Amino acid sequence: MINRTLVRTKVVQTLFAQYSGNDHTALSARKTLLNKFSSTYSLYMMMLSFADELTTYAEEQISENQKRASVLHQTYIANRNFVNNRLAQQIFNNRRIRNYLENENLRWDVGMSAVEATYKLLINTPFYQEFMALEKPTYEDEKTLWRKIYGSLLLESETLSSALEEMEVALDQEGWTIDMDMVITYVIKTLKRFKEDDNDELPLLEMFASEAELEFGKNLLQWSIEQTEENKVLIAKSLQNWEADRIAYMDQIILLVALAEIRKCNEIALEISMNEYIEIAKEYSSDKSYIFINGVLNRIVNDLRAENQLFKVKR
């Protein structure tokens, strides 16, 4: 799940926090980076379990309606298409998800506002009403419904974002609001892989596709720290009519990590490294920062090539 693009982003975030604080040790930075990876995967597991939480809430609403109808001596016939969905039941039954959430002490209690708000929006959507009108929904109907819930209601949901902010603090997590949209896209990809005959073993995404991604992250962080002073000199030399101390702090961190990868990771093509950090600048820095970062990196790369100090492979 955590690919090299996300690894680079987490390294940038780690160094930004590290150099903004008082503890600049490599050991502390490495611990912070690993915690960031863990928090991202925890959010993935929590967002998967949202299907079970929303279904449970819907079941509670039916119970409340039944009690109210009984008190008023009215007939109430519940439509159970949604609460009987098999996908949410699969998630509830999945030992891996349940064990992970229990071991990490993760729960939706603090974020119930997002569950309640999502349900209230859901019941008024055309796709939900169409689903509820089906005589006998198939498993594929249920999967389609959940992909729309995640993709239409949860993706970029302000209510969910606010709830995650509270949950970050309460559950001792980090970066959930930043990672929310990306993690939801991974959840949608995961749901597409589910099959009706999947029982306790669902095809979940691993935290890392391979150990190589984790090692890349550890190495990139270490290179960035070790080469900080050298790369600051390279950056200062490349500036044209601009003083180094006037560079935005985030831009400086992005440049330091980019140069560490460009100089130390020879097996990744230069174009890939350059493009990755330009995209990070577009996402996390000011509007025109990516243009500035692209120019600085190009000047440094040209200087390193002229001095025969760059050995990156070509794409």
GROMACS .gro file of C-alpha atoms in nm, residues 17-305:
model
  289
   17ALA     CA    1   0.898   1.818   1.179
   18GLN     CA    2   1.245   1.712   1.290
   19TYR     CA    3   1.424   2.030   1.190
   20SER     CA    4   1.138   2.243   1.323
   21GLY     CA    5   1.181   2.095   1.671
   22ASN     CA    6   1.467   2.055   1.914
   23ASP     CA    7   1.548   1.686   1.866
   24HIS     CA    8   1.758   1.651   1.550
   25THR     CA    9   1.895   1.300   1.612
   26ALA     CA   10   1.879   1.039   1.336
   27LEU     CA   11   1.733   0.786   1.579
   28SER     CA   12   1.443   1.016   1.665
   29ALA     CA   13   1.379   1.090   1.298
   30ARG     CA   14   1.373   0.721   1.212
   31LYS     CA   15   1.126   0.651   1.492
   32THR     CA   16   0.904   0.935   1.368
   33LEU     CA   17   0.913   0.801   1.012
   34LEU     CA   18   0.813   0.450   1.119
   35ASN     CA   19   0.529   0.595   1.327
   36LYS     CA   20   0.406   0.784   1.022
   37PHE     CA   21   0.400   0.464   0.818
   38SER     CA   22   0.212   0.284   1.095
   39SER     CA   23  -0.042   0.566   1.128
   40THR     CA   24  -0.117   0.558   0.757
   41TYR     CA   25  -0.182   0.183   0.769
   42SER     CA   26  -0.396   0.226   1.081
   43LEU     CA   27  -0.612   0.474   0.892
   44TYR     CA   28  -0.648   0.218   0.611
   45MET     CA   29  -0.775  -0.041   0.859
   46MET     CA   30  -1.005   0.212   1.025
   47MET     CA   31  -1.156   0.321   0.694
   48LEU     CA   32  -1.220  -0.042   0.600
   49SER     CA   33  -1.400  -0.089   0.933
   50PHE     CA   34  -1.614   0.218   0.856
   51ALA     CA   35  -1.836  -0.011   0.646
   52ASP     CA   36  -1.915  -0.215   0.955
   53GLU     CA   37  -1.968   0.098   1.168
   54LEU     CA   38  -2.208   0.251   0.919
   55THR     CA   39  -2.402  -0.074   0.885
   56THR     CA   40  -2.426  -0.110   1.262
   57TYR     CA   41  -2.552   0.246   1.292
   58ALA     CA   42  -2.818   0.175   1.027
   59GLU     CA   43  -2.925  -0.133   1.225
   60GLU     CA   44  -2.960   0.083   1.536
   61GLN     CA   45  -3.182   0.326   1.344
   62ILE     CA   46  -3.411   0.040   1.246
   63SER     CA   47  -3.432  -0.068   1.610
   64GLU     CA   48  -3.521   0.286   1.714
   65ASN     CA   49  -3.790   0.307   1.446
   66GLN     CA   50  -3.933  -0.025   1.558
   67LYS     CA   51  -3.952   0.089   1.922
   68ARG     CA   52  -4.113   0.418   1.819
   69ALA     CA   53  -4.371   0.238   1.604
   70SER     CA   54  -4.450   0.000   1.890
   71VAL     CA   55  -4.511   0.288   2.132
   72LEU     CA   56  -4.739   0.457   1.880
   73HIS     CA   57  -4.913   0.128   1.793
   74GLN     CA   58  -4.806   0.165   1.432
   75THR     CA   59  -4.687  -0.092   1.181
   76TYR     CA   60  -4.326  -0.057   1.076
   77ILE     CA   61  -4.175  -0.284   0.812
   78ALA     CA   62  -3.802  -0.228   0.780
   79ASN     CA   63  -3.619  -0.247   0.450
   80ARG     CA   64  -3.310  -0.448   0.544
   81ASN     CA   65  -3.127  -0.439   0.211
   82PHE     CA   66  -2.854  -0.219   0.352
   83VAL     CA   67  -2.813  -0.366   0.699
   84ASN     CA   68  -2.795  -0.719   0.555
   85ASN     CA   69  -2.511  -0.636   0.316
   86ARG     CA   70  -2.255  -0.916   0.304
   87LEU     CA   71  -1.952  -0.697   0.249
   88ALA     CA   72  -1.980  -0.525   0.586
   89GLN     CA   73  -2.033  -0.864   0.748
   90GLN     CA   74  -1.714  -0.992   0.584
   91ILE     CA   75  -1.522  -0.699   0.728
   92PHE     CA   76  -1.672  -0.759   1.073
   93ASN     CA   77  -1.576  -1.127   1.057
   94ASN     CA   78  -1.223  -1.065   0.930
   95ARG     CA   79  -0.981  -1.166   1.205
   96ARG     CA   80  -0.694  -0.966   1.066
   97ILE     CA   81  -0.885  -0.637   1.071
   98ARG     CA   82  -1.037  -0.701   1.412
   99ASN     CA   83  -0.707  -0.812   1.566
  100TYR     CA   84  -0.523  -0.514   1.422
  101LEU     CA   85  -0.776  -0.263   1.555
  102GLU     CA   86  -0.782  -0.435   1.895
  103ASN     CA   87  -0.403  -0.456   1.923
  104GLU     CA   88  -0.362  -0.091   1.824
  105ASN     CA   89  -0.654   0.015   2.046
  106LEU     CA   90  -0.833   0.180   1.753
  107ARG     CA   91  -1.208   0.246   1.763
  108TRP     CA   92  -1.466   0.476   1.608
  109ASP     CA   93  -1.613   0.605   1.937
  110VAL     CA   94  -1.460   0.950   1.898
  111GLY     CA   95  -1.551   0.967   1.529
  112MET     CA   96  -1.916   0.868   1.552
  113SER     CA   97  -2.015   1.213   1.427
  114ALA     CA   98  -1.877   1.114   1.087
  115VAL     CA   99  -2.073   0.787   1.091
  116GLU     CA  100  -2.397   0.961   1.181
  117ALA     CA  101  -2.348   1.244   0.928
  118THR     CA  102  -2.259   1.000   0.650
  119TYR     CA  103  -2.573   0.794   0.716
  120LYS     CA  104  -2.796   1.100   0.705
  121LEU     CA  105  -2.645   1.198   0.370
  122LEU     CA  106  -2.651   0.842   0.239
  123ILE     CA  107  -3.022   0.776   0.280
  124ASN     CA  108  -3.103   1.074   0.057
  125THR     CA  109  -2.873   0.979  -0.230
  126PRO     CA  110  -3.023   0.838  -0.553
  127PHE     CA  111  -2.777   0.545  -0.558
  128TYR     CA  112  -2.881   0.438  -0.205
  129GLN     CA  113  -3.251   0.467  -0.286
  130GLU     CA  114  -3.201   0.264  -0.604
  131PHE     CA  115  -3.020  -0.002  -0.402
  132MET     CA  116  -3.295  -0.013  -0.138
  133ALA     CA  117  -3.557  -0.055  -0.413
  134LEU     CA  118  -3.393  -0.376  -0.539
  135GLU     CA  119  -3.597  -0.687  -0.462
  136LYS     CA  120  -3.290  -0.896  -0.387
  137PRO     CA  121  -2.951  -0.716  -0.413
  138THR     CA  122  -2.660  -0.925  -0.539
  139TYR     CA  123  -2.314  -0.917  -0.388
  140GLU     CA  124  -2.199  -0.708  -0.684
  141ASP     CA  125  -2.480  -0.462  -0.613
  142GLU     CA  126  -2.347  -0.430  -0.259
  143LYS     CA  127  -1.989  -0.376  -0.376
  144THR     CA  128  -2.106  -0.106  -0.617
  145LEU     CA  129  -2.296   0.065  -0.335
  146TRP     CA  130  -1.992   0.069  -0.106
  147ARG     CA  131  -1.762   0.201  -0.378
  148LYS     CA  132  -2.006   0.489  -0.425
  149ILE     CA  133  -2.027   0.552  -0.050
  150TYR     CA  134  -1.650   0.575  -0.021
  151GLY     CA  135  -1.601   0.755  -0.350
  152SER     CA  136  -1.893   1.000  -0.333
  153LEU     CA  137  -1.962   1.059   0.037
  154LEU     CA  138  -1.634   0.997   0.215
  155LEU     CA  139  -1.376   1.120  -0.034
  156GLU     CA  140  -1.299   1.481   0.065
  157SER     CA  141  -1.575   1.476   0.330
  158GLU     CA  142  -1.538   1.775   0.563
  159THR     CA  143  -1.727   1.593   0.837
  160LEU     CA  144  -1.494   1.294   0.814
  161SER     CA  145  -1.190   1.519   0.806
  162SER     CA  146  -1.303   1.697   1.123
  163ALA     CA  147  -1.371   1.364   1.294
  164LEU     CA  148  -1.027   1.235   1.199
  165GLU     CA  149  -0.867   1.543   1.349
  166GLU     CA  150  -1.026   1.458   1.684
  167MET     CA  151  -0.943   1.090   1.647
  168GLU     CA  152  -0.576   1.163   1.573
  169VAL     CA  153  -0.539   1.319   1.914
  170ALA     CA  154  -0.758   1.072   2.101
  171LEU     CA  155  -0.597   0.765   1.943
  172ASP     CA  156  -0.240   0.898   1.935
  173GLN     CA  157  -0.213   0.887   1.556
  174GLU     CA  158  -0.056   1.125   1.306
  175GLY     CA  159  -0.131   1.259   0.959
  176TRP     CA  160  -0.480   1.112   0.922
  177THR     CA  161  -0.636   1.425   0.774
  178ILE     CA  162  -0.347   1.460   0.530
  179ASP     CA  163  -0.368   1.097   0.420
  180MET     CA  164  -0.748   1.067   0.417
  181ASP     CA  165  -0.818   1.102   0.043
  182MET     CA  166  -0.526   0.880  -0.056
  183VAL     CA  167  -0.622   0.606   0.192
  184ILE     CA  168  -0.985   0.610   0.079
  185THR     CA  169  -0.871   0.542  -0.278
  186TYR     CA  170  -0.678   0.240  -0.146
  187VAL     CA  171  -0.989   0.120   0.038
  188ILE     CA  172  -1.190   0.143  -0.286
  189LYS     CA  173  -0.921  -0.059  -0.465
  190THR     CA  174  -0.939  -0.317  -0.187
  191LEU     CA  175  -1.318  -0.347  -0.208
  192LYS     CA  176  -1.295  -0.420  -0.580
  193ARG     CA  177  -1.088  -0.730  -0.493
  194PHE     CA  178  -1.348  -0.875  -0.252
  195LYS     CA  179  -1.544  -1.183  -0.358
  196GLU     CA  180  -1.863  -1.326  -0.216
  197ASP     CA  181  -1.694  -1.650  -0.112
  198ASP     CA  182  -1.418  -1.471   0.081
  199ASN     CA  183  -1.465  -1.574   0.441
  200ASP     CA  184  -1.221  -1.488   0.718
  201GLU     CA  185  -0.937  -1.415   0.474
  202LEU     CA  186  -0.998  -1.101   0.270
  203PRO     CA  187  -0.745  -0.978   0.011
  204LEU     CA  188  -0.623  -0.677   0.209
  205LEU     CA  189  -0.332  -0.458   0.108
  206GLU     CA  190  -0.006  -0.500   0.299
  207MET     CA  191   0.154  -0.199   0.465
  208PHE     CA  192   0.437  -0.223   0.210
  209ALA     CA  193   0.433  -0.401  -0.124
  210SER     CA  194   0.779  -0.531  -0.036
  211GLU     CA  195   1.055  -0.485   0.219
  212ALA     CA  196   1.240  -0.285  -0.047
  213GLU     CA  197   0.997   0.006  -0.004
  214LEU     CA  198   1.059   0.018   0.371
  215GLU     CA  199   1.436  -0.001   0.324
  216PHE     CA  200   1.417   0.277   0.066
  217GLY     CA  201   1.240   0.497   0.320
  218LYS     CA  202   1.494   0.427   0.594
  219ASN     CA  203   1.784   0.488   0.358
  220LEU     CA  204   1.637   0.805   0.210
  221LEU     CA  205   1.590   0.950   0.557
  222GLN     CA  206   1.944   0.858   0.658
  223TRP     CA  207   2.094   1.001   0.337
  224SER     CA  208   1.896   1.322   0.382
  225ILE     CA  209   2.027   1.369   0.736
  226GLU     CA  210   2.387   1.276   0.655
  227GLN     CA  211   2.404   1.504   0.350
  228THR     CA  212   2.217   1.801   0.495
  229GLU     CA  213   2.514   2.035   0.518
  230GLU     CA  214   2.663   1.929   0.183
  231ASN     CA  215   2.333   1.975   0.006
  232LYS     CA  216   2.273   2.312   0.168
  233VAL     CA  217   2.600   2.425   0.010
  234LEU     CA  218   2.490   2.295  -0.331
  235ILE     CA  219   2.157   2.475  -0.297
  236ALA     CA  220   2.325   2.803  -0.197
  237LYS     CA  221   2.565   2.784  -0.495
  238SER     CA  222   2.278   2.725  -0.738
  239LEU     CA  223   2.068   3.023  -0.633
  240GLN     CA  224   2.046   3.311  -0.877
  241ASN     CA  225   1.983   3.652  -0.719
  242TRP     CA  226   1.832   3.478  -0.417
  243GLU     CA  227   1.962   3.430  -0.066
  244ALA     CA  228   1.949   3.084   0.087
  245ASP     CA  229   1.783   3.202   0.408
  246ARG     CA  230   1.492   3.342   0.205
  247ILE     CA  231   1.389   2.999   0.076
  248ALA     CA  232   1.059   2.878   0.220
  249TYR     CA  233   1.128   2.616   0.486
  250MET     CA  234   0.923   2.344   0.316
  251ASP     CA  235   1.097   2.416  -0.015
  252GLN     CA  236   1.434   2.374   0.155
  253ILE     CA  237   1.333   2.039   0.305
  254ILE     CA  238   1.201   1.913  -0.031
  255LEU     CA  239   1.528   2.014  -0.197
  256LEU     CA  240   1.737   1.840   0.071
  257VAL     CA  241   1.548   1.512   0.035
  258ALA     CA  242   1.543   1.533  -0.345
  259LEU     CA  243   1.918   1.589  -0.360
  260ALA     CA  244   1.981   1.301  -0.122
  261GLU     CA  245   1.793   1.067  -0.354
  262ILE     CA  246   1.947   1.209  -0.671
  263ARG     CA  247   2.301   1.180  -0.536
  264LYS     CA  248   2.275   0.847  -0.351
  265CYS     CA  249   2.009   0.634  -0.523
  266ASN     CA  250   2.166   0.568  -0.861
  267GLU     CA  251   1.923   0.295  -0.971
  268ILE     CA  252   1.625   0.536  -0.987
  269ALA     CA  253   1.620   0.739  -1.307
  270LEU     CA  254   1.689   1.111  -1.268
  271GLU     CA  255   1.363   1.208  -1.439
  272ILE     CA  256   1.164   1.000  -1.195
  273SER     CA  257   1.335   1.151  -0.891
  274MET     CA  258   1.293   1.504  -1.023
  275ASN     CA  259   0.926   1.458  -1.110
  276GLU     CA  260   0.842   1.300  -0.776
  277TYR     CA  261   0.968   1.597  -0.575
  278ILE     CA  262   0.814   1.850  -0.808
  279GLU     CA  263   0.479   1.678  -0.742
  280ILE     CA  264   0.541   1.687  -0.367
  281ALA     CA  265   0.609   2.061  -0.395
  282LYS     CA  266   0.280   2.110  -0.581
  283GLU     CA  267   0.096   1.929  -0.302
  284TYR     CA  268   0.266   2.061   0.011
  285SER     CA  269   0.428   2.394  -0.072
  286SER     CA  270   0.317   2.727  -0.218
  287ASP     CA  271   0.167   2.766  -0.565
  288LYS     CA  272   0.486   2.852  -0.752
  289SER     CA  273   0.731   2.654  -0.538
  290TYR     CA  274   0.748   2.363  -0.782
  291ILE     CA  275   0.885   2.598  -1.052
  292PHE     CA  276   1.152   2.725  -0.815
  293ILE     CA  277   1.244   2.372  -0.700
  294ASN     CA  278   1.260   2.246  -1.058
  295GLY     CA  279   1.499   2.528  -1.151
  296VAL     CA  280   1.727   2.474  -0.852
  297LEU     CA  281   1.745   2.098  -0.904
  298ASN     CA  282   1.823   2.138  -1.274
  299ARG     CA  283   2.109   2.378  -1.202
  300ILE     CA  284   2.256   2.149  -0.936
  301VAL     CA  285   2.224   1.843  -1.161
  302ASN     CA  286   2.402   2.023  -1.445
  303ASP     CA  287   2.684   2.124  -1.209
  304LEU     CA  288   2.719   1.769  -1.074
  305ARG     CA  289   2.729   1.630  -1.425
   0.00000   0.00000   0.00000
